[in-house]
């Protein structure tokens, strides 16, 4: 049962609904208020009427326009509970431009450092390129809000200060909605930082322990002020950066930098000036004079005065639709509303489970949803399958779009928060952005089954409980009541309704052939084919797969069950020979051509799975090489020379145990959750065909499938033995693989499926050789 209680009265809610009726007309649910909130219909109507009533022109020309702009400055200061005696208002294009202005003009002195929080918007990271600091340091959030005073006491009481240090952090994380305690502002201004953070730039050892700097706070308030009150009488950051579209939805292209009197004292004389910032500038001499008023010195050129004037209607509309009460201000009521919705959603998401009891979502937050002073109206999560594997956020974006739900996915221009909440180390980030080539804003959402971002829903004062319930219904119907293949089919059928980028994402949903593994010598290591590689097929399976085998002095096939060191023999297929390697320096070759092999070889007979196998002996040289490296006398290498048919359906087989191919789903392997690298666990199962469906054990339901147009029938699951307990990189045994499969499948040992190629229906006398290529789409029939 939900604990949600509405903040607005029925009459208030009715007025708000009327202002956003376009959502109902367009059958849209809007849940990205952290990106931008929505503008009210009467707001833009009133703004247009104001433009029609008045003659607004360049404020350098028209006093009326200048008066309106000054009135907006006053209204901004009032909105944040401060006055012109304490703060200056500099209009900027947005919060990013405000951050840039601070970076360019803050005076660090001779030893000041720049500190920033890991969980910051990308624009804060951009400040690093412009600050002229002694050192640059990254702080974890707990190092800002942890409350540890600096060991050497209050900085402002120490004489001999040598510089000014700047700390920038976000009042509310735009990834998770977590709010850093604003009490940290005054404490850091007085006591400094206990630790500087992780040094990213500056000479090692250059920062002296006895250096005493004044500390200044730059607060990125863009995400925070959209739904929370910021009281600048109570909390006094030196710089506040914000964008007004986050608060009102309209107009865009205008933000502000609020500068405290203290902060203004350490702004440098500008190295650039533009129209409106000076009293005069001589063209014939390097002589100019800046304006006396602080904000005028930093507002280059003509302000976006029409947009600034229209902010007045934003303030009026907000106060009219969400009027203050005796107990709470407008913004306090909005904060209570969005927090209540977020808490309701989080409560409901925690109750969603797959039939096997596994949770549907993984939530990302620090303190939960008990205290709105620490958590905003944002919920970040990823969806998981029944087996615990992740569903890509790109797929969620596609499904949501087709249900008319607008939400945000990815890292939200906050890679630091993404790194923190997803547990990504530096190598993982390199794998995502450098090696995989992912960029901010794309839909490449999973790398090796692990998410590269998340799903974020965020609320505004116009969001309703019905909006939240529609999101929950979408998740239930699409991920608890629908099978993955049904969902993919639905998305493919509806793809034309999606934006171009999401259309491309739908094309990636079908599982693809990731890797082929050829095992030329039975029970030895694999020769792998990866993207974009291709490999031919024969009537026995992958060409050269299990065509050779090692037999002991009694003619019995040698396998890893008897000799685990077989996995250390690595075959390499070259143009005309099979090369066998052991270690880094020892290798030997045998011809690939069966005719070349047969010329000098004796015929032999052995058995595989109790069936007789005709073979050709590959000679004394390779036999001696095998005996030396495996430590067993009398070993021989045989090559299959005669046909071997399946006892069940007369399919032609190589030296495999049961079927032509063994298919493995990486999602199923991932569900085992071993500590060793995933690729090593995949290798244990010695499959020929590797795919990744995103859903563990889905392959066990297949009856038939095609890969790149080549048809296969499923022969059944592979019943596993203890050979999968052998690490194929080292030859070491560990029982966890088998016991884990037994536990997951309630005593059954099924893992992977056997498949057989259906011969093409052709009347050609010499049918064309078929190839499979990594990247081929896998279709299940």
XYZ file of C-alpha atoms in Angstrom:
781
model
C 0.000 0.000 0.000
C 1.375 3.413 -1.000
C 2.192 6.083 1.566
C 1.640 8.842 -1.028
C -0.406 11.838 0.121
C -1.185 14.620 -2.373
C 0.364 18.025 -1.661
C -2.115 20.005 -3.757
C -5.827 20.422 -3.176
C -8.288 19.186 -5.799
C -8.885 22.768 -6.972
C -5.137 23.427 -7.267
C -4.569 20.180 -9.105
C -7.415 20.978 -11.485
C -5.862 24.361 -12.341
C -2.472 22.768 -12.907
C -3.935 20.022 -15.122
C -5.678 22.654 -17.259
C -2.349 24.399 -17.858
C -0.777 21.213 -19.213
C -3.703 19.720 -21.123
C -1.428 19.304 -24.152
C 0.077 16.276 -22.429
C -3.287 14.502 -22.449
C -3.982 15.594 -26.030
C -0.659 14.142 -27.136
C -1.065 11.051 -24.917
C 2.278 11.856 -23.322
C 3.668 11.286 -19.857
C 6.569 13.635 -19.191
C 9.135 12.452 -16.642
C 12.316 14.416 -17.378
C 11.991 17.542 -15.274
C 15.660 17.343 -14.271
C 16.369 17.915 -17.973
C 13.860 20.721 -18.265
C 10.503 21.335 -16.698
C 7.408 22.199 -18.783
C 6.005 25.662 -19.330
C 2.393 26.463 -18.470
C 0.120 27.446 -21.347
C -1.006 30.684 -19.707
C 2.633 31.575 -19.039
C 3.578 31.770 -22.720
C 0.247 33.425 -23.588
C 0.826 36.151 -20.995
C 4.428 36.572 -22.131
C 3.278 37.036 -25.728
C 0.653 39.567 -24.648
C 3.295 41.482 -22.725
C 5.458 41.679 -25.831
C 2.443 42.890 -27.822
C 1.519 45.578 -25.271
C 4.983 47.108 -24.832
C 7.728 48.362 -27.084
C 10.832 46.479 -25.962
C 14.095 47.318 -27.704
C 17.788 47.339 -26.888
C 18.134 48.346 -23.199
C 21.010 50.615 -24.253
C 18.362 52.548 -26.177
C 15.169 52.109 -24.207
C 14.941 52.943 -20.491
C 11.719 50.911 -20.198
C 13.511 47.732 -21.226
C 16.311 48.423 -18.767
C 13.778 48.947 -15.984
C 12.134 45.606 -16.782
C 15.510 43.863 -16.721
C 16.310 45.428 -13.327
C 12.891 44.348 -12.076
C 13.772 40.766 -13.033
C 17.058 41.072 -11.113
C 15.101 42.151 -8.048
C 12.643 39.288 -8.486
C 15.471 36.733 -8.757
C 17.036 37.967 -5.512
C 13.654 37.888 -3.795
C 13.017 34.341 -5.093
C 16.215 33.187 -3.383
C 15.536 35.210 -0.211
C 18.354 37.701 -0.567
C 18.914 41.299 -1.656
C 21.184 43.403 -3.817
C 23.128 44.250 -0.676
C 24.368 40.671 -0.506
C 24.394 39.333 -4.082
C 24.934 40.582 -7.629
C 22.947 39.065 -10.511
C 24.871 38.506 -13.751
C 22.745 37.240 -16.623
C 24.293 34.409 -18.631
C 23.124 32.045 -21.357
C 22.699 29.185 -18.843
C 24.307 27.529 -15.821
C 27.186 26.266 -17.979
C 28.031 29.821 -19.057
C 27.883 30.886 -15.400
C 30.358 28.161 -14.422
C 32.628 29.242 -17.260
C 32.502 32.840 -16.017
C 33.632 31.762 -12.553
C 36.444 29.620 -13.978
C 37.753 32.482 -16.113
C 37.621 35.201 -13.498
C 38.311 33.649 -10.095
C 41.636 34.868 -8.701
C 43.517 31.889 -7.221
C 46.465 33.979 -6.139
C 49.865 32.292 -5.933
C 48.827 28.976 -4.382
C 45.054 28.552 -4.667
C 43.684 25.171 -5.722
C 40.584 24.143 -7.651
C 38.495 21.351 -6.109
C 35.398 19.750 -7.564
C 33.082 16.903 -6.616
C 33.197 13.596 -8.504
C 29.395 13.659 -8.891
C 29.261 16.806 -11.000
C 27.787 17.819 -14.318
C 30.198 17.748 -17.265
C 30.212 21.563 -17.304
C 31.996 21.563 -13.938
C 34.679 19.314 -15.423
C 35.016 21.886 -18.189
C 36.057 24.471 -15.583
C 39.328 22.544 -15.203
C 40.375 23.736 -18.655
C 40.003 27.405 -17.782
C 40.990 27.831 -14.142
C 44.456 29.185 -13.438
C 44.959 27.238 -10.231
C 48.007 25.859 -8.488
C 46.511 22.346 -8.429
C 43.319 20.587 -9.493
C 41.718 18.017 -7.198
C 38.694 15.709 -7.352
C 36.768 15.196 -4.106
C 34.362 12.437 -3.221
C 30.994 13.707 -1.988
C 31.658 12.450 1.557
C 34.828 14.563 1.654
C 32.651 17.636 1.111
C 29.752 16.794 3.407
C 31.620 14.589 5.898
C 32.177 17.442 8.309
C 35.882 16.998 9.021
C 37.452 20.370 9.879
C 40.885 21.296 8.618
C 43.620 20.346 11.074
C 45.219 23.774 11.180
C 42.057 25.551 12.267
C 40.099 28.435 10.812
C 41.707 29.670 7.639
C 40.349 33.188 7.778
C 42.002 33.746 11.188
C 45.464 32.690 9.996
C 47.833 35.397 8.810
C 50.045 35.013 5.773
C 47.402 33.707 3.364
C 48.921 32.982 -0.011
C 45.935 32.269 -2.228
C 42.260 31.548 -2.747
C 40.930 28.043 -3.322
C 37.672 27.305 -5.119
C 35.392 24.329 -4.495
C 32.571 23.621 -6.960
C 29.821 21.115 -6.255
C 26.211 20.478 -7.235
C 23.491 21.178 -4.684
C 21.568 18.228 -6.155
C 23.089 15.387 -8.159
C 21.350 15.309 -11.532
C 21.963 11.535 -11.753
C 20.385 10.364 -8.500
C 18.701 13.430 -7.003
C 20.900 13.251 -3.879
C 21.293 16.619 -2.153
C 24.631 17.515 -0.611
C 24.024 19.114 2.821
C 24.282 22.858 2.253
C 25.593 23.264 5.800
C 28.941 22.237 4.293
C 29.194 25.644 2.593
C 29.861 27.708 5.702
C 31.988 25.029 7.323
C 34.352 24.862 4.335
C 34.453 28.641 3.979
C 35.600 28.811 7.628
C 37.587 25.617 8.161
C 38.747 24.719 4.673
C 39.048 21.098 3.579
C 40.401 18.244 5.673
C 41.793 16.624 2.515
C 42.405 18.204 -0.895
C 41.096 15.177 -2.826
C 42.681 13.219 -5.672
C 45.200 15.382 -7.488
C 44.604 15.542 -11.245
C 46.955 18.380 -12.164
C 49.846 20.288 -10.603
C 53.363 19.315 -9.615
C 53.594 16.514 -7.063
C 54.608 17.959 -3.708
C 53.910 21.498 -4.870
C 51.032 21.862 -2.406
C 52.594 22.714 0.965
C 50.988 21.581 4.197
C 51.427 25.034 5.780
C 49.755 26.864 2.883
C 46.719 28.787 4.140
C 44.089 29.706 1.556
C 40.682 31.274 1.799
C 38.042 28.839 0.518
C 35.220 29.924 -1.790
C 32.193 27.876 -2.813
C 30.716 27.767 -6.306
C 27.310 26.070 -6.100
C 25.943 24.473 -9.269
C 22.274 24.910 -8.367
C 20.744 24.191 -11.802
C 19.171 20.848 -10.861
C 18.378 21.856 -7.284
C 16.422 25.085 -7.776
C 13.973 23.569 -10.255
C 12.050 21.911 -7.424
C 13.677 23.034 -4.150
C 13.897 26.330 -2.256
C 17.365 27.894 -1.999
C 17.593 30.338 0.917
C 20.611 32.600 0.421
C 20.104 34.177 3.829
C 20.613 30.774 5.441
C 23.243 29.361 3.082
C 25.721 31.764 1.535
C 27.722 30.236 -1.333
C 30.028 32.699 -3.031
C 28.738 31.843 -6.495
C 25.412 30.323 -7.571
C 24.964 29.033 -11.137
C 21.508 28.344 -12.554
C 19.363 28.027 -15.688
C 15.822 29.401 -15.655
C 14.322 26.821 -18.008
C 14.872 24.289 -15.204
C 12.438 26.322 -13.076
C 9.896 27.654 -15.582
C 10.362 25.615 -18.769
C 10.308 28.860 -20.773
C 12.175 30.877 -21.881
C 15.360 29.024 -22.742
C 18.736 30.616 -23.379
C 18.926 32.607 -20.165
C 20.565 31.773 -16.853
C 22.349 33.637 -14.105
C 25.422 33.762 -11.949
C 24.721 35.105 -8.480
C 27.879 36.505 -6.901
C 28.124 37.298 -3.196
C 29.923 40.404 -2.009
C 32.674 38.150 -0.699
C 32.908 36.342 -4.032
C 33.037 39.600 -5.972
C 36.196 40.634 -4.119
C 38.206 37.821 -5.726
C 36.973 38.278 -9.280
C 39.867 39.464 -11.423
C 39.882 42.412 -13.743
C 38.645 40.997 -17.018
C 40.985 40.425 -19.932
C 38.117 40.950 -22.367
C 35.354 43.500 -22.555
C 32.376 43.888 -24.830
C 29.666 46.410 -25.539
C 27.832 47.404 -22.379
C 30.696 46.549 -20.022
C 32.737 49.749 -20.392
C 32.373 53.500 -20.014
C 34.781 54.055 -22.900
C 37.549 52.367 -24.915
C 39.988 54.233 -27.213
C 40.737 52.674 -30.591
C 44.066 54.551 -30.881
C 45.419 53.619 -27.444
C 45.213 50.727 -24.936
C 42.972 52.764 -22.706
C 39.509 51.843 -21.452
C 37.364 52.080 -18.343
C 34.978 49.380 -17.065
C 31.530 50.172 -15.718
C 31.202 50.812 -11.995
C 28.293 48.407 -11.459
C 29.643 44.912 -10.864
C 27.193 42.938 -13.003
C 27.612 45.292 -15.967
C 31.315 44.412 -16.217
C 30.510 40.787 -16.972
C 27.451 41.038 -19.245
C 29.059 41.294 -22.661
C 27.063 42.767 -25.501
C 23.316 43.117 -25.613
C 21.465 40.938 -23.132
C 18.744 38.533 -24.328
C 16.336 41.175 -23.017
C 13.128 39.686 -24.427
C 13.836 36.360 -22.722
C 14.766 38.107 -19.486
C 11.552 40.142 -19.487
C 9.529 36.947 -20.029
C 10.962 35.499 -16.800
C 8.523 37.723 -14.911
C 5.634 35.640 -16.221
C 7.452 32.518 -15.065
C 7.571 33.788 -11.483
C 3.933 34.929 -11.580
C 2.685 31.642 -13.038
C 4.537 29.548 -10.475
C 3.170 31.580 -7.587
C -0.361 31.494 -9.025
C -0.479 27.735 -9.689
C 1.295 26.737 -6.471
C 0.412 29.513 -4.016
C 2.269 29.789 -0.753
C 0.433 28.764 2.404
C 0.834 29.904 5.970
C 3.206 27.009 6.535
C 5.077 26.539 3.250
C 6.425 28.679 0.417
C 5.767 27.926 -3.247
C 9.069 26.127 -3.741
C 8.758 24.261 -0.444
C 5.375 22.923 -1.596
C 6.839 21.890 -4.950
C 9.677 20.140 -3.129
C 7.183 18.240 -0.960
C 5.153 17.264 -4.032
C 8.012 15.869 -6.121
C 9.575 14.129 -3.142
C 6.253 12.411 -2.362
C 6.008 11.143 -5.938
C 9.610 9.918 -5.889
C 9.032 8.112 -2.600
C 5.872 6.492 -4.001
C 7.715 5.332 -7.111
C 10.640 3.971 -5.120
C 8.249 2.099 -2.785
C 6.435 0.544 -5.740
C 9.601 -0.360 -7.634
C 10.929 -2.218 -4.610
C 7.804 -4.371 -4.644
C 8.196 -5.456 -8.288
C 9.678 -8.965 -8.543
C 10.003 -11.632 -11.209
C 8.175 -14.945 -10.635
C 11.362 -16.435 -9.192
C 11.587 -13.663 -6.601
C 14.375 -11.676 -8.276
C 13.845 -7.872 -8.083
C 12.854 -6.152 -11.305
C 15.042 -3.085 -10.797
C 18.308 -2.003 -9.264
C 17.935 1.438 -7.661
C 20.672 4.045 -7.371
C 20.530 6.419 -4.392
C 22.521 7.145 -1.265
C 20.089 7.763 1.570
C 16.751 6.448 0.306
C 13.537 8.457 0.321
C 13.003 9.302 3.971
C 14.224 12.903 4.080
C 13.513 15.459 1.339
C 16.381 17.645 2.548
C 18.719 14.897 1.323
C 16.820 13.500 -1.674
C 15.022 15.264 -4.513
C 12.258 14.210 -6.865
C 14.438 11.914 -8.968
C 14.585 8.126 -9.205
C 17.447 6.415 -11.063
C 17.439 2.683 -11.783
C 18.178 -0.129 -14.213
C 15.841 -2.979 -15.128
C 16.968 -6.571 -14.590
C 15.802 -9.856 -16.049
C 14.642 -12.898 -14.129
C 18.192 -14.215 -14.088
C 19.585 -10.954 -12.743
C 21.181 -9.728 -15.979
C 20.616 -6.103 -16.984
C 18.248 -4.798 -19.639
C 19.895 -2.025 -21.632
C 18.624 1.469 -20.935
C 18.310 1.967 -24.697
C 15.672 -0.742 -24.812
C 13.838 0.924 -21.914
C 13.914 4.218 -23.825
C 12.355 2.483 -26.864
C 9.622 0.777 -24.843
C 8.865 3.989 -22.932
C 8.652 6.048 -26.124
C 6.128 3.617 -27.625
C 4.049 3.972 -24.451
C 4.171 7.755 -24.721
C 6.490 8.123 -21.726
C 9.302 10.658 -22.006
C 12.183 9.911 -19.661
C 15.964 10.191 -19.705
C 18.575 7.462 -20.066
C 22.365 7.312 -20.052
C 24.786 9.139 -17.757
C 22.958 12.509 -17.923
C 26.167 14.447 -18.601
C 27.484 13.259 -15.236
C 30.076 10.558 -15.819
C 31.412 10.916 -12.265
C 28.050 10.014 -10.713
C 27.648 7.230 -13.260
C 31.052 5.917 -12.240
C 30.131 6.056 -8.559
C 26.671 4.495 -8.692
C 27.474 1.813 -11.264
C 30.744 0.896 -9.571
C 32.902 1.566 -12.634
C 36.653 1.678 -12.156
C 39.053 3.567 -14.411
C 39.586 0.564 -16.677
C 35.821 0.152 -17.083
C 35.506 3.789 -18.173
C 38.296 3.271 -20.707
C 36.490 0.169 -21.992
C 33.292 2.185 -22.448
C 34.607 5.400 -23.946
C 38.003 4.658 -25.450
C 37.885 1.028 -26.544
C 34.162 0.662 -27.315
C 33.910 4.185 -28.723
C 30.822 5.150 -26.766
C 29.997 8.868 -26.541
C 27.760 10.846 -24.193
C 24.147 10.685 -25.317
C 24.265 7.509 -27.379
C 22.316 4.305 -26.740
C 25.166 1.797 -26.423
C 23.932 0.750 -23.042
C 25.582 -2.564 -22.189
C 29.188 -3.666 -22.467
C 29.666 -7.307 -21.673
C 26.303 -7.290 -19.943
C 27.158 -4.425 -17.596
C 25.270 -1.112 -17.871
C 27.047 2.020 -19.032
C 24.279 4.259 -17.669
C 20.826 4.163 -16.133
C 17.185 5.156 -16.488
C 16.226 8.422 -14.768
C 12.741 9.711 -14.045
C 12.309 13.114 -12.438
C 9.240 15.065 -11.437
C 7.881 18.605 -11.546
C 4.939 20.334 -9.929
C 2.727 19.314 -12.869
C 3.556 15.582 -12.525
C 0.658 13.509 -11.214
C 0.395 10.214 -9.376
C -1.286 8.856 -12.524
C 1.892 9.633 -14.496
C 3.933 7.582 -12.041
C 1.443 4.724 -12.168
C 1.616 4.679 -15.986
C 5.378 4.194 -15.754
C 4.875 1.341 -13.301
C 2.280 -0.257 -15.545
C 4.676 -0.054 -18.497
C 7.371 -1.842 -16.505
C 4.952 -4.528 -15.303
C 3.458 -5.239 -18.712
C 6.743 -5.120 -20.628
C 9.121 -6.825 -18.196
C 7.049 -8.999 -15.886
C 4.299 -10.179 -18.235
C 6.163 -10.323 -21.565
C 8.934 -12.599 -22.799
C 12.055 -10.984 -24.316
C 11.340 -12.231 -27.844
C 7.777 -10.893 -27.680
C 9.150 -7.528 -26.585
C 11.694 -7.447 -29.402
C 8.998 -8.316 -31.935
C 6.768 -5.546 -30.583
C 9.574 -3.002 -30.847
C 10.461 -4.064 -34.378
C 6.831 -3.786 -35.478
C 6.531 -0.289 -33.981
C 10.025 0.968 -34.860
C 8.794 3.442 -37.496
C 7.158 5.463 -34.716
C 10.493 6.007 -32.962
C 13.043 8.798 -33.440
C 16.013 7.866 -35.683
C 18.458 7.133 -32.839
C 15.985 4.831 -31.119
C 15.207 3.125 -34.431
C 18.887 2.245 -34.648
C 18.758 0.934 -31.091
C 15.875 -1.419 -31.965
C 18.014 -2.946 -34.704
C 20.572 -3.891 -32.044
C 18.076 -5.729 -29.843
C 18.150 -8.960 -31.802
C 20.891 -11.226 -30.453
C 23.876 -11.565 -32.751
C 26.624 -14.087 -33.294
C 29.423 -12.730 -31.125
C 32.105 -15.360 -31.542
C 32.854 -18.706 -33.141
C 35.250 -21.166 -31.560
C 36.835 -23.966 -33.586
C 38.413 -26.815 -31.655
C 40.610 -28.465 -34.325
C 42.055 -30.999 -31.851
C 39.463 -32.619 -29.637
C 39.826 -31.519 -25.985
C 42.550 -28.956 -26.777
C 42.154 -25.173 -26.713
C 39.982 -23.151 -29.096
C 40.865 -21.209 -32.201
C 38.519 -18.203 -32.016
C 36.862 -16.138 -34.714
C 35.600 -12.724 -33.610
C 33.977 -9.742 -35.310
C 34.111 -9.111 -38.187
C 35.506 -12.558 -38.955
C 33.779 -15.173 -41.091
C 34.179 -18.966 -41.235
C 33.049 -21.659 -43.692
C 30.700 -24.535 -42.881
C 30.935 -28.123 -44.020
C 28.384 -30.893 -43.830
C 29.915 -31.773 -40.418
C 29.850 -28.291 -38.849
C 32.453 -25.538 -38.675
C 35.325 -26.357 -40.986
C 38.192 -28.119 -39.150
C 36.238 -28.352 -35.890
C 37.199 -31.528 -33.927
C 38.913 -33.018 -36.985
C 41.953 -34.239 -35.035
C 42.237 -36.081 -31.747
C 45.007 -37.354 -29.490
C 44.972 -41.033 -28.569
C 46.999 -42.931 -25.970
C 49.134 -46.035 -26.542
C 45.939 -48.143 -26.445
C 44.275 -46.093 -29.178
C 41.793 -44.524 -26.747
C 40.864 -40.870 -27.165
C 42.550 -38.591 -24.639
C 40.365 -35.906 -23.052
C 40.740 -33.259 -20.367
C 39.024 -35.559 -17.881
C 42.195 -37.634 -17.905
C 44.714 -34.924 -18.821
C 43.787 -31.328 -17.966
C 46.987 -30.068 -19.627
C 45.323 -30.602 -23.026
C 43.772 -27.137 -22.671
C 47.289 -25.662 -22.781
C 47.805 -26.855 -26.362
C 46.672 -23.943 -28.530
C 45.886 -24.617 -32.194
C 46.253 -21.930 -34.873
C 44.775 -22.505 -38.337
C 46.946 -20.971 -41.040
C 46.676 -21.015 -44.825
C 48.008 -24.525 -45.383
C 48.792 -25.941 -41.968
C 47.553 -26.494 -38.445
C 50.045 -25.126 -35.964
C 50.052 -26.427 -32.382
C 51.556 -24.231 -29.669
C 52.549 -25.033 -26.106
C 53.791 -22.099 -24.054
C 55.472 -19.179 -25.762
C 58.188 -20.893 -27.775
C 57.270 -24.498 -28.542
C 55.230 -25.285 -31.658
C 54.800 -27.912 -34.355
C 52.739 -28.078 -37.544
C 50.761 -30.611 -39.568
C 49.310 -30.100 -43.059
C 45.710 -28.902 -43.449
C 45.187 -30.635 -46.778
C 43.750 -34.113 -46.260
C 45.413 -35.256 -49.493
C 48.838 -34.141 -48.242
C 48.153 -35.859 -44.934
C 47.007 -39.128 -46.521
C 50.096 -39.532 -48.698
C 52.372 -40.581 -45.837
C 49.897 -41.688 -43.135
C 48.815 -45.012 -41.810
C 45.110 -45.657 -41.243
C 43.909 -46.166 -37.672
C 40.651 -46.873 -35.875
C 39.551 -45.385 -32.553
C 36.281 -44.613 -30.804
C 34.336 -41.470 -29.904
C 31.226 -41.929 -27.761
C 31.490 -45.698 -28.355
C 31.367 -45.220 -32.126
C 34.279 -46.360 -34.286
C 36.213 -43.584 -35.999
C 38.532 -43.991 -38.987
C 41.607 -41.811 -38.877
C 45.004 -41.095 -40.333
C 48.075 -41.060 -38.102
C 49.836 -37.669 -38.318
C 53.340 -39.056 -37.834
C 56.107 -39.557 -35.314
C 57.217 -35.916 -35.080
C 53.975 -34.539 -33.667
C 53.520 -37.719 -31.581
C 56.853 -37.187 -29.841
C 56.095 -33.462 -29.360
C 52.766 -34.302 -27.666
C 54.317 -36.947 -25.414
C 57.031 -34.546 -24.262
C 54.672 -31.714 -23.362
C 51.880 -33.795 -21.862
C 54.199 -36.150 -19.997
C 52.609 -39.356 -21.348
C 54.281 -42.033 -23.427
C 52.869 -43.397 -26.683
C 50.589 -40.510 -27.637
C 49.540 -40.172 -31.292
C 47.652 -37.494 -33.232
C 44.914 -38.869 -35.484
C 42.902 -37.066 -38.140
C 39.395 -38.125 -39.032
C 39.274 -39.615 -42.507
C 35.948 -41.415 -42.704
C 32.384 -40.232 -42.297
C 30.675 -40.529 -38.935
C 26.908 -40.251 -38.656
C 24.690 -39.357 -35.732
C 22.941 -42.474 -34.441
C 19.689 -40.505 -34.139
C 19.162 -38.722 -37.462
C 22.162 -39.659 -39.634
C 23.581 -36.142 -39.510
C 27.269 -36.125 -40.360
C 29.534 -35.465 -37.388
C 33.171 -34.708 -36.773
C 34.805 -35.965 -33.565
C 32.238 -34.140 -31.434
C 30.380 -35.985 -28.716
C 26.772 -35.376 -29.692
C 25.893 -32.718 -32.292
C 27.489 -30.518 -34.922
C 27.397 -27.325 -32.843
C 27.188 -26.272 -29.225
C 25.605 -22.845 -28.684
C 26.202 -20.810 -25.528
C 24.453 -17.683 -24.254
C 26.785 -15.255 -22.457
C 23.824 -14.018 -20.397
C 23.479 -17.503 -18.933
C 27.171 -17.559 -18.064
C 26.911 -14.104 -16.552
C 24.175 -15.316 -14.208
C 26.711 -17.611 -12.511
C 28.342 -14.476 -11.049
C 31.821 -15.933 -10.719
C 34.684 -13.751 -9.601
C 36.876 -14.774 -12.543
C 36.651 -12.765 -15.798
C 33.538 -13.592 -17.832
C 35.572 -14.697 -20.878
C 37.352 -17.309 -18.778
C 34.049 -18.736 -17.571
C 32.699 -18.781 -21.140
C 35.751 -20.765 -22.225
C 34.999 -23.483 -19.653
C 31.911 -24.538 -21.651
C 33.832 -25.049 -24.922
C 31.000 -23.910 -27.192
C 31.278 -23.289 -30.943
C 28.732 -20.509 -31.192
C 28.543 -17.678 -28.655
C 25.570 -15.295 -28.527
C 24.156 -12.907 -25.933
C 20.389 -12.577 -25.654
C 20.359 -10.382 -22.560
C 18.224 -12.993 -20.790
C 19.800 -15.967 -19.040
C 18.749 -19.515 -20.058
C 16.441 -18.198 -22.770
C 18.196 -20.547 -25.193
C 16.821 -23.579 -23.358
C 13.373 -22.751 -24.786
C 14.498 -22.666 -28.444
C 13.215 -25.241 -30.935
C 14.802 -23.833 -34.091
C 16.786 -20.757 -35.061
C 18.684 -19.121 -37.887
C 22.018 -17.313 -37.826
C 22.624 -14.987 -40.738
C 19.943 -16.843 -42.707
C 21.422 -20.311 -42.057
C 18.819 -22.615 -40.521
C 19.429 -24.788 -37.459
C 17.334 -27.195 -35.466
C 17.813 -27.581 -31.732
C 18.757 -31.081 -30.588
C 18.361 -30.307 -26.898
C 20.300 -29.021 -23.902
C 23.868 -30.032 -23.165
C 24.022 -32.145 -20.004
C 27.202 -31.043 -18.297
C 29.921 -33.076 -16.621
C 32.833 -32.043 -14.421
C 34.932 -30.984 -17.413
C 33.480 -27.468 -17.057
C 35.259 -27.254 -13.711
C 38.583 -26.925 -15.573
C 39.881 -23.414 -16.162
C 40.801 -23.415 -19.859
C 43.555 -20.850 -19.360
C 45.412 -22.676 -16.581
C 44.189 -26.279 -16.451
C 43.266 -25.889 -12.775
C 40.109 -27.528 -11.428
C 37.476 -25.821 -9.279
C 34.083 -27.359 -8.468
C 32.077 -24.109 -8.223
C 30.961 -24.134 -11.863
C 29.128 -27.434 -11.614
C 27.676 -26.836 -8.162
C 26.413 -23.376 -9.148
C 24.629 -24.724 -12.237
C 23.091 -27.476 -10.140
C 21.816 -24.919 -7.634
C 20.429 -22.561 -10.290
C 18.657 -25.370 -12.129
C 17.502 -27.328 -9.095
C 19.775 -30.309 -9.599
C 19.811 -30.364 -13.384
C 23.115 -29.884 -15.188
C 21.900 -28.234 -18.419
C 24.007 -25.473 -19.895
C 24.056 -24.516 -23.569
C 22.173 -26.239 -26.399
C 23.154 -28.613 -29.165
C 22.133 -27.478 -32.652
C 22.413 -29.025 -36.112
C 22.472 -27.223 -39.445
C 19.560 -27.907 -41.752
C 21.075 -28.441 -45.208
C 20.023 -25.797 -47.727
C 17.268 -26.851 -50.103
C 19.148 -26.574 -53.377
C 19.165 -28.430 -56.673
C 22.669 -27.270 -57.584
C 25.114 -30.063 -58.396
C 27.808 -28.235 -56.448
C 26.070 -26.102 -53.814
C 27.906 -22.959 -52.677
C 29.886 -23.117 -49.476
C 28.022 -21.380 -46.640
C 29.755 -19.052 -44.204
C 28.816 -17.627 -40.831
C 30.040 -14.162 -39.858
C 30.387 -12.655 -36.420
C 27.671 -10.039 -36.196
C 25.070 -12.171 -38.004
C 21.598 -11.701 -36.519
C 20.159 -14.628 -34.573
C 16.434 -15.235 -35.200
C 14.469 -17.682 -33.104
C 11.616 -19.484 -34.821
